[in-house]
PDB file of N, CA and C in Angstrom:
ATOM      1  N   UNK A1448      21.216 -23.294 -12.119  1.00  0.00           N
ATOM      2  CA  UNK A1448      20.509 -23.558 -10.888  1.00  0.00           C
ATOM      3  C   UNK A1448      19.307 -22.629 -10.795  1.00  0.00           C
ATOM      4  N   UNK A1449      18.228 -23.204 -10.381  1.00  0.00           N
ATOM      5  CA  UNK A1449      17.034 -22.373 -10.219  1.00  0.00           C
ATOM      6  C   UNK A1449      16.957 -21.837  -8.800  1.00  0.00           C
ATOM      7  N   UNK A1450      16.396 -20.683  -8.715  1.00  0.00           N
ATOM      8  CA  UNK A1450      16.244 -20.018  -7.424  1.00  0.00           C
ATOM      9  C   UNK A1450      14.866 -20.368  -6.863  1.00  0.00           C
ATOM     10  N   UNK A1451      14.809 -20.765  -5.591  1.00  0.00           N
ATOM     11  CA  UNK A1451      13.520 -21.098  -4.981  1.00  0.00           C
ATOM     12  C   UNK A1451      12.714 -19.835  -4.762  1.00  0.00           C
ATOM     13  N   UNK A1452      11.414 -19.947  -4.968  1.00  0.00           N
ATOM     14  CA  UNK A1452      10.527 -18.828  -4.675  1.00  0.00           C
ATOM     15  C   UNK A1452      10.425 -18.673  -3.171  1.00  0.00           C
ATOM     16  N   UNK A1453      10.668 -17.464  -2.716  1.00  0.00           N
ATOM     17  CA  UNK A1453      10.579 -17.176  -1.293  1.00  0.00           C
ATOM     18  C   UNK A1453       9.194 -16.625  -1.011  1.00  0.00           C
ATOM     19  N   UNK A1454       8.467 -17.271  -0.108  1.00  0.00           N
ATOM     20  CA  UNK A1454       7.134 -16.816   0.225  1.00  0.00           C
ATOM     21  C   UNK A1454       7.219 -15.762   1.313  1.00  0.00           C
ATOM     22  N   UNK A1455       6.478 -14.689   1.103  1.00  0.00           N
ATOM     23  CA  UNK A1455       6.435 -13.615   2.090  1.00  0.00           C
ATOM     24  C   UNK A1455       4.990 -13.393   2.490  1.00  0.00           C
ATOM     25  N   UNK A1456       4.801 -12.871   3.679  1.00  0.00           N
ATOM     26  CA  UNK A1456       3.460 -12.592   4.163  1.00  0.00           C
ATOM     27  C   UNK A1456       3.324 -11.104   4.416  1.00  0.00           C
ATOM     28  N   UNK A1457       2.438 -10.489   3.659  1.00  0.00           N
ATOM     29  CA  UNK A1457       2.168  -9.064   3.812  1.00  0.00           C
ATOM     30  C   UNK A1457       0.815  -8.930   4.498  1.00  0.00           C
ATOM     31  N   UNK A1458       0.776  -8.104   5.540  1.00  0.00           N
ATOM     32  CA  UNK A1458      -0.467  -7.910   6.277  1.00  0.00           C
ATOM     33  C   UNK A1458      -1.077  -6.560   5.936  1.00  0.00           C
ATOM     34  N   UNK A1459      -2.385  -6.543   5.864  1.00  0.00           N
ATOM     35  CA  UNK A1459      -3.145  -5.333   5.583  1.00  0.00           C
ATOM     36  C   UNK A1459      -3.985  -5.037   6.815  1.00  0.00           C
ATOM     37  N   UNK A1460      -3.770  -3.867   7.429  1.00  0.00           N
ATOM     38  CA  UNK A1460      -4.480  -3.512   8.657  1.00  0.00           C
ATOM     39  C   UNK A1460      -5.129  -2.141   8.509  1.00  0.00           C
ATOM     40  N   UNK A1461      -6.277  -1.977   9.168  1.00  0.00           N
ATOM     41  CA  UNK A1461      -6.933  -0.669   9.198  1.00  0.00           C
ATOM     42  C   UNK A1461      -6.030   0.343   9.885  1.00  0.00           C
ATOM     43  N   UNK A1462      -6.030   1.569   9.365  1.00  0.00           N
ATOM     44  CA  UNK A1462      -5.179   2.611   9.951  1.00  0.00           C
ATOM     45  C   UNK A1462      -5.724   3.985   9.585  1.00  0.00           C
ATOM     46  N   UNK A1463      -5.349   4.969  10.380  1.00  0.00           N
ATOM     47  CA  UNK A1463      -5.606   6.367  10.033  1.00  0.00           C
ATOM     48  C   UNK A1463      -4.415   6.825   9.200  1.00  0.00           C
ATOM     49  N   UNK A1464      -4.683   7.409   8.052  1.00  0.00           N
ATOM     50  CA  UNK A1464      -3.622   7.810   7.130  1.00  0.00           C
ATOM     51  C   UNK A1464      -3.677   9.326   6.962  1.00  0.00           C
ATOM     52  N   UNK A1465      -2.515   9.975   7.119  1.00  0.00           N
ATOM     53  CA  UNK A1465      -2.433  11.423   6.920  1.00  0.00           C
ATOM     54  C   UNK A1465      -2.070  11.722   5.473  1.00  0.00           C
ATOM     55  N   UNK A1466      -2.912  12.552   4.833  1.00  0.00           N
ATOM     56  CA  UNK A1466      -2.655  12.989   3.461  1.00  0.00           C
ATOM     57  C   UNK A1466      -2.750  14.506   3.460  1.00  0.00           C
ATOM     58  N   UNK A1467      -1.651  15.156   3.192  1.00  0.00           N
ATOM     59  CA  UNK A1467      -1.577  16.619   3.164  1.00  0.00           C
ATOM     60  C   UNK A1467      -2.156  17.238   4.442  1.00  0.00           C
ATOM     61  N   UNK A1468      -1.851  16.633   5.568  1.00  0.00           N
ATOM     62  CA  UNK A1468      -2.264  17.159   6.859  1.00  0.00           C
ATOM     63  C   UNK A1468      -3.671  16.782   7.294  1.00  0.00           C
ATOM     64  N   UNK A1469      -4.418  16.072   6.451  1.00  0.00           N
ATOM     65  CA  UNK A1469      -5.767  15.639   6.805  1.00  0.00           C
ATOM     66  C   UNK A1469      -5.772  14.136   7.055  1.00  0.00           C
ATOM     67  N   UNK A1470      -6.559  13.715   8.038  1.00  0.00           N
ATOM     68  CA  UNK A1470      -6.633  12.307   8.401  1.00  0.00           C
ATOM     69  C   UNK A1470      -7.770  11.620   7.643  1.00  0.00           C
ATOM     70  N   UNK A1471      -7.457  10.462   7.065  1.00  0.00           N
ATOM     71  CA  UNK A1471      -8.444   9.666   6.334  1.00  0.00           C
ATOM     72  C   UNK A1471      -8.412   8.236   6.852  1.00  0.00           C
ATOM     73  N   UNK A1472      -9.536   7.545   6.686  1.00  0.00           N
ATOM     74  CA  UNK A1472      -9.555   6.117   6.951  1.00  0.00           C
ATOM     75  C   UNK A1472      -8.712   5.458   5.866  1.00  0.00           C
ATOM     76  N   UNK A1473      -8.003   4.410   6.245  1.00  0.00           N
ATOM     77  CA  UNK A1473      -7.178   3.755   5.250  1.00  0.00           C
ATOM     78  C   UNK A1473      -6.593   2.466   5.756  1.00  0.00           C
ATOM     79  N   UNK A1474      -5.492   2.080   5.141  1.00  0.00           N
ATOM     80  CA  UNK A1474      -4.866   0.797   5.423  1.00  0.00           C
ATOM     81  C   UNK A1474      -3.351   0.952   5.428  1.00  0.00           C
ATOM     82  N   UNK A1475      -2.710   0.135   6.255  1.00  0.00           N
ATOM     83  CA  UNK A1475      -1.253   0.081   6.291  1.00  0.00           C
ATOM     84  C   UNK A1475      -0.825  -1.325   5.888  1.00  0.00           C
ATOM     85  N   UNK A1476       0.137  -1.420   4.991  1.00  0.00           N
ATOM     86  CA  UNK A1476       0.681  -2.705   4.576  1.00  0.00           C
ATOM     87  C   UNK A1476       1.994  -2.919   5.297  1.00  0.00           C
ATOM     88  N   UNK A1477       2.119  -4.068   5.949  1.00  0.00           N
ATOM     89  CA  UNK A1477       3.346  -4.360   6.675  1.00  0.00           C
ATOM     90  C   UNK A1477       3.921  -5.703   6.229  1.00  0.00           C
ATOM     91  N   UNK A1478       5.226  -5.750   6.233  1.00  0.00           N
ATOM     92  CA  UNK A1478       5.972  -6.959   5.943  1.00  0.00           C
ATOM     93  C   UNK A1478       6.810  -7.224   7.174  1.00  0.00           C
ATOM     94  N   UNK A1479       6.384  -8.181   7.988  1.00  0.00           N
ATOM     95  CA  UNK A1479       7.024  -8.378   9.282  1.00  0.00           C
ATOM     96  C   UNK A1479       6.714  -7.189  10.167  1.00  0.00           C
ATOM     97  N   UNK A1480       7.753  -6.498  10.615  1.00  0.00           N
ATOM     98  CA  UNK A1480       7.558  -5.304  11.436  1.00  0.00           C
ATOM     99  C   UNK A1480       7.725  -4.019  10.636  1.00  0.00           C
ATOM    100  N   UNK A1481       8.063  -4.149   9.364  1.00  0.00           N
ATOM    101  CA  UNK A1481       8.324  -2.979   8.527  1.00  0.00           C
ATOM    102  C   UNK A1481       7.082  -2.591   7.729  1.00  0.00           C
ATOM    103  N   UNK A1482       6.703  -1.313   7.821  1.00  0.00           N
ATOM    104  CA  UNK A1482       5.586  -0.809   7.019  1.00  0.00           C
ATOM    105  C   UNK A1482       6.100  -0.504   5.619  1.00  0.00           C
ATOM    106  N   UNK A1483       5.443  -1.097   4.613  1.00  0.00           N
ATOM    107  CA  UNK A1483       5.907  -0.900   3.240  1.00  0.00           C
ATOM    108  C   UNK A1483       5.032   0.063   2.452  1.00  0.00           C
ATOM    109  N   UNK A1484       3.869   0.432   2.999  1.00  0.00           N
ATOM    110  CA  UNK A1484       3.030   1.382   2.294  1.00  0.00           C
ATOM    111  C   UNK A1484       1.730   1.661   3.012  1.00  0.00           C
ATOM    112  N   UNK A1485       1.060   2.718   2.542  1.00  0.00           N
ATOM    113  CA  UNK A1485      -0.231   3.116   3.080  1.00  0.00           C
ATOM    114  C   UNK A1485      -1.187   3.423   1.939  1.00  0.00           C
ATOM    115  N   UNK A1486      -2.459   3.115   2.182  1.00  0.00           N
ATOM    116  CA  UNK A1486      -3.511   3.422   1.226  1.00  0.00           C
ATOM    117  C   UNK A1486      -4.583   4.207   1.972  1.00  0.00           C
ATOM    118  N   UNK A1487      -4.975   5.357   1.425  1.00  0.00           N
ATOM    119  CA  UNK A1487      -6.042   6.166   2.018  1.00  0.00           C
ATOM    120  C   UNK A1487      -7.315   5.970   1.197  1.00  0.00           C
ATOM    121  N   UNK A1488      -8.435   5.799   1.901  1.00  0.00           N
ATOM    122  CA  UNK A1488      -9.723   5.666   1.229  1.00  0.00           C
ATOM    123  C   UNK A1488     -10.369   7.039   1.179  1.00  0.00           C
ATOM    124  N   UNK A1489     -10.384   7.626  -0.004  1.00  0.00           N
ATOM    125  CA  UNK A1489     -10.927   8.962  -0.187  1.00  0.00           C
ATOM    126  C   UNK A1489     -12.400   8.875  -0.570  1.00  0.00           C
ATOM    127  N   UNK A1490     -13.048  10.008  -0.667  1.00  0.00           N
ATOM    128  CA  UNK A1490     -14.452  10.009  -1.074  1.00  0.00           C
ATOM    129  C   UNK A1490     -14.592   9.495  -2.501  1.00  0.00           C
ATOM    130  N   UNK A1491     -15.804   9.159  -2.879  1.00  0.00           N
ATOM    131  CA  UNK A1491     -16.119   8.651  -4.218  1.00  0.00           C
ATOM    132  C   UNK A1491     -15.425   7.322  -4.519  1.00  0.00           C
ATOM    133  N   UNK A1492     -15.207   6.513  -3.485  1.00  0.00           N
ATOM    134  CA  UNK A1492     -14.597   5.188  -3.641  1.00  0.00           C
ATOM    135  C   UNK A1492     -13.272   5.229  -4.400  1.00  0.00           C
ATOM    136  N   UNK A1493     -12.441   6.199  -4.077  1.00  0.00           N
ATOM    137  CA  UNK A1493     -11.091   6.267  -4.640  1.00  0.00           C
ATOM    138  C   UNK A1493     -10.096   5.885  -3.561  1.00  0.00           C
ATOM    139  N   UNK A1494      -9.067   5.181  -3.965  1.00  0.00           N
ATOM    140  CA  UNK A1494      -8.013   4.766  -3.063  1.00  0.00           C
ATOM    141  C   UNK A1494      -6.712   5.401  -3.531  1.00  0.00           C
ATOM    142  N   UNK A1495      -6.008   6.055  -2.610  1.00  0.00           N
ATOM    143  CA  UNK A1495      -4.764   6.740  -2.951  1.00  0.00           C
ATOM    144  C   UNK A1495      -3.596   6.052  -2.274  1.00  0.00           C
ATOM    145  N   UNK A1496      -2.556   5.779  -3.049  1.00  0.00           N
ATOM    146  CA  UNK A1496      -1.308   5.281  -2.479  1.00  0.00           C
ATOM    147  C   UNK A1496      -0.586   6.492  -1.897  1.00  0.00           C
ATOM    148  N   UNK A1497      -0.244   6.417  -0.608  1.00  0.00           N
ATOM    149  CA  UNK A1497       0.337   7.557   0.104  1.00  0.00           C
ATOM    150  C   UNK A1497       1.817   7.317   0.358  1.00  0.00           C
ATOM    151  N   UNK A1498       2.624   8.304  -0.041  1.00  0.00           N
ATOM    152  CA  UNK A1498       4.069   8.274   0.242  1.00  0.00           C
ATOM    153  C   UNK A1498       4.468   9.621   0.796  1.00  0.00           C
ATOM    154  N   UNK A1499       5.154   9.612   1.917  1.00  0.00           N
ATOM    155  CA  UNK A1499       5.628  10.830   2.579  1.00  0.00           C
ATOM    156  C   UNK A1499       4.510  11.839   2.823  1.00  0.00           C
ATOM    157  N   UNK A1500       3.318  11.341   3.159  1.00  0.00           N
ATOM    158  CA  UNK A1500       2.207  12.232   3.478  1.00  0.00           C
ATOM    159  C   UNK A1500       1.478  12.817   2.294  1.00  0.00           C
ATOM    160  N   UNK A1501       1.835  12.397   1.091  1.00  0.00           N
ATOM    161  CA  UNK A1501       1.190  12.908  -0.120  1.00  0.00           C
ATOM    162  C   UNK A1501       0.585  11.769  -0.927  1.00  0.00           C
ATOM    163  N   UNK A1502      -0.582  12.018  -1.523  1.00  0.00           N
ATOM    164  CA  UNK A1502      -1.212  11.028  -2.397  1.00  0.00           C
ATOM    165  C   UNK A1502      -0.404  10.966  -3.687  1.00  0.00           C
ATOM    166  N   UNK A1503       0.110   9.787  -3.987  1.00  0.00           N
ATOM    167  CA  UNK A1503       0.979   9.642  -5.151  1.00  0.00           C
ATOM    168  C   UNK A1503       0.218   9.215  -6.404  1.00  0.00           C
ATOM    169  N   UNK A1504      -0.674   8.244  -6.256  1.00  0.00           N
ATOM    170  CA  UNK A1504      -1.419   7.725  -7.400  1.00  0.00           C
ATOM    171  C   UNK A1504      -2.782   7.241  -6.899  1.00  0.00           C
ATOM    172  N   UNK A1505      -3.790   7.335  -7.753  1.00  0.00           N
ATOM    173  CA  UNK A1505      -5.155   6.986  -7.364  1.00  0.00           C
ATOM    174  C   UNK A1505      -5.636   5.753  -8.119  1.00  0.00           C
ATOM    175  N   UNK A1506      -6.442   4.939  -7.422  1.00  0.00           N
ATOM    176  CA  UNK A1506      -7.019   3.735  -8.012  1.00  0.00           C
ATOM    177  C   UNK A1506      -8.492   3.657  -7.641  1.00  0.00           C
ATOM    178  N   UNK A1507      -9.255   2.898  -8.439  1.00  0.00           N
ATOM    179  CA  UNK A1507     -10.678   2.726  -8.157  1.00  0.00           C
ATOM    180  C   UNK A1507     -10.953   1.527  -7.256  1.00  0.00           C
ATOM    181  N   UNK A1508      -9.936   0.699  -7.013  1.00  0.00           N
ATOM    182  CA  UNK A1508     -10.146  -0.448  -6.127  1.00  0.00           C
ATOM    183  C   UNK A1508      -8.958  -0.584  -5.171  1.00  0.00           C
ATOM    184  N   UNK A1509      -9.253  -1.117  -4.003  1.00  0.00           N
ATOM    185  CA  UNK A1509      -8.218  -1.346  -2.997  1.00  0.00           C
ATOM    186  C   UNK A1509      -7.195  -2.362  -3.494  1.00  0.00           C
ATOM    187  N   UNK A1510      -7.662  -3.385  -4.204  1.00  0.00           N
ATOM    188  CA  UNK A1510      -6.769  -4.428  -4.698  1.00  0.00           C
ATOM    189  C   UNK A1510      -5.705  -3.869  -5.631  1.00  0.00           C
ATOM    190  N   UNK A1511      -6.082  -2.941  -6.496  1.00  0.00           N
ATOM    191  CA  UNK A1511      -5.109  -2.350  -7.426  1.00  0.00           C
ATOM    192  C   UNK A1511      -4.106  -1.460  -6.688  1.00  0.00           C
ATOM    193  N   UNK A1512      -4.566  -0.748  -5.661  1.00  0.00           N
ATOM    194  CA  UNK A1512      -3.666   0.094  -4.878  1.00  0.00           C
ATOM    195  C   UNK A1512      -2.661  -0.763  -4.123  1.00  0.00           C
ATOM    196  N   UNK A1513      -3.132  -1.839  -3.519  1.00  0.00           N
ATOM    197  CA  UNK A1513      -2.246  -2.752  -2.793  1.00  0.00           C
ATOM    198  C   UNK A1513      -1.260  -3.397  -3.763  1.00  0.00           C
ATOM    199  N   UNK A1514      -1.744  -3.802  -4.916  1.00  0.00           N
ATOM    200  CA  UNK A1514      -0.873  -4.396  -5.936  1.00  0.00           C
ATOM    201  C   UNK A1514       0.231  -3.447  -6.365  1.00  0.00           C
ATOM    202  N   UNK A1515      -0.093  -2.162  -6.494  1.00  0.00           N
ATOM    203  CA  UNK A1515       0.899  -1.159  -6.859  1.00  0.00           C
ATOM    204  C   UNK A1515       1.978  -1.030  -5.787  1.00  0.00           C
ATOM    205  N   UNK A1516       1.579  -1.037  -4.528  1.00  0.00           N
ATOM    206  CA  UNK A1516       2.556  -0.930  -3.431  1.00  0.00           C
ATOM    207  C   UNK A1516       3.478  -2.141  -3.421  1.00  0.00           C
ATOM    208  N   UNK A1517       2.913  -3.332  -3.574  1.00  0.00           N
ATOM    209  CA  UNK A1517       3.727  -4.551  -3.567  1.00  0.00           C
ATOM    210  C   UNK A1517       4.674  -4.572  -4.758  1.00  0.00           C
ATOM    211  N   UNK A1518       4.174  -4.181  -5.919  1.00  0.00           N
ATOM    212  CA  UNK A1518       5.012  -4.140  -7.121  1.00  0.00           C
ATOM    213  C   UNK A1518       6.196  -3.186  -6.940  1.00  0.00           C
ATOM    214  N   UNK A1519       5.921  -1.982  -6.424  1.00  0.00           N
ATOM    215  CA  UNK A1519       6.993  -1.011  -6.197  1.00  0.00           C
ATOM    216  C   UNK A1519       7.982  -1.493  -5.145  1.00  0.00           C
ATOM    217  N   UNK A1520       7.483  -2.154  -4.114  1.00  0.00           N
ATOM    218  CA  UNK A1520       8.368  -2.691  -3.081  1.00  0.00           C
ATOM    219  C   UNK A1520       9.287  -3.761  -3.682  1.00  0.00           C
ATOM    220  N   UNK A1521       8.728  -4.651  -4.489  1.00  0.00           N
ATOM    221  CA  UNK A1521       9.537  -5.704  -5.104  1.00  0.00           C
ATOM    222  C   UNK A1521      10.574  -5.156  -6.072  1.00  0.00           C
ATOM    223  N   UNK A1522      10.268  -4.045  -6.733  1.00  0.00           N
ATOM    224  CA  UNK A1522      11.223  -3.457  -7.669  1.00  0.00           C
ATOM    225  C   UNK A1522      12.380  -2.765  -6.962  1.00  0.00           C
ATOM    226  N   UNK A1523      12.142  -2.290  -5.752  1.00  0.00           N
ATOM    227  CA  UNK A1523      13.192  -1.550  -5.054  1.00  0.00           C
ATOM    228  C   UNK A1523      13.954  -2.396  -4.041  1.00  0.00           C
ATOM    229  N   UNK A1524      13.472  -3.602  -3.747  1.00  0.00           N
ATOM    230  CA  UNK A1524      14.171  -4.437  -2.743  1.00  0.00           C
ATOM    231  C   UNK A1524      14.539  -5.770  -3.310  1.00  0.00           C
TER     232      UNK A1524
END
């Protein structure tokens, strides 16, 4: 039996993101009412995936940072 693909809707919203105690412009990814990740837009057009207030990994594009968060969410849930 094949399993049906379940479609999910992830929203990307502007947000203030705290990284090591400093506030940056960024984005929050939500799935329903649950926040699944944050991306901070740092200087020099770098985007950092933020977990527990710390920059975990850096990307040169927002799309790659968002893709990383979704990939990690799918692997853990």
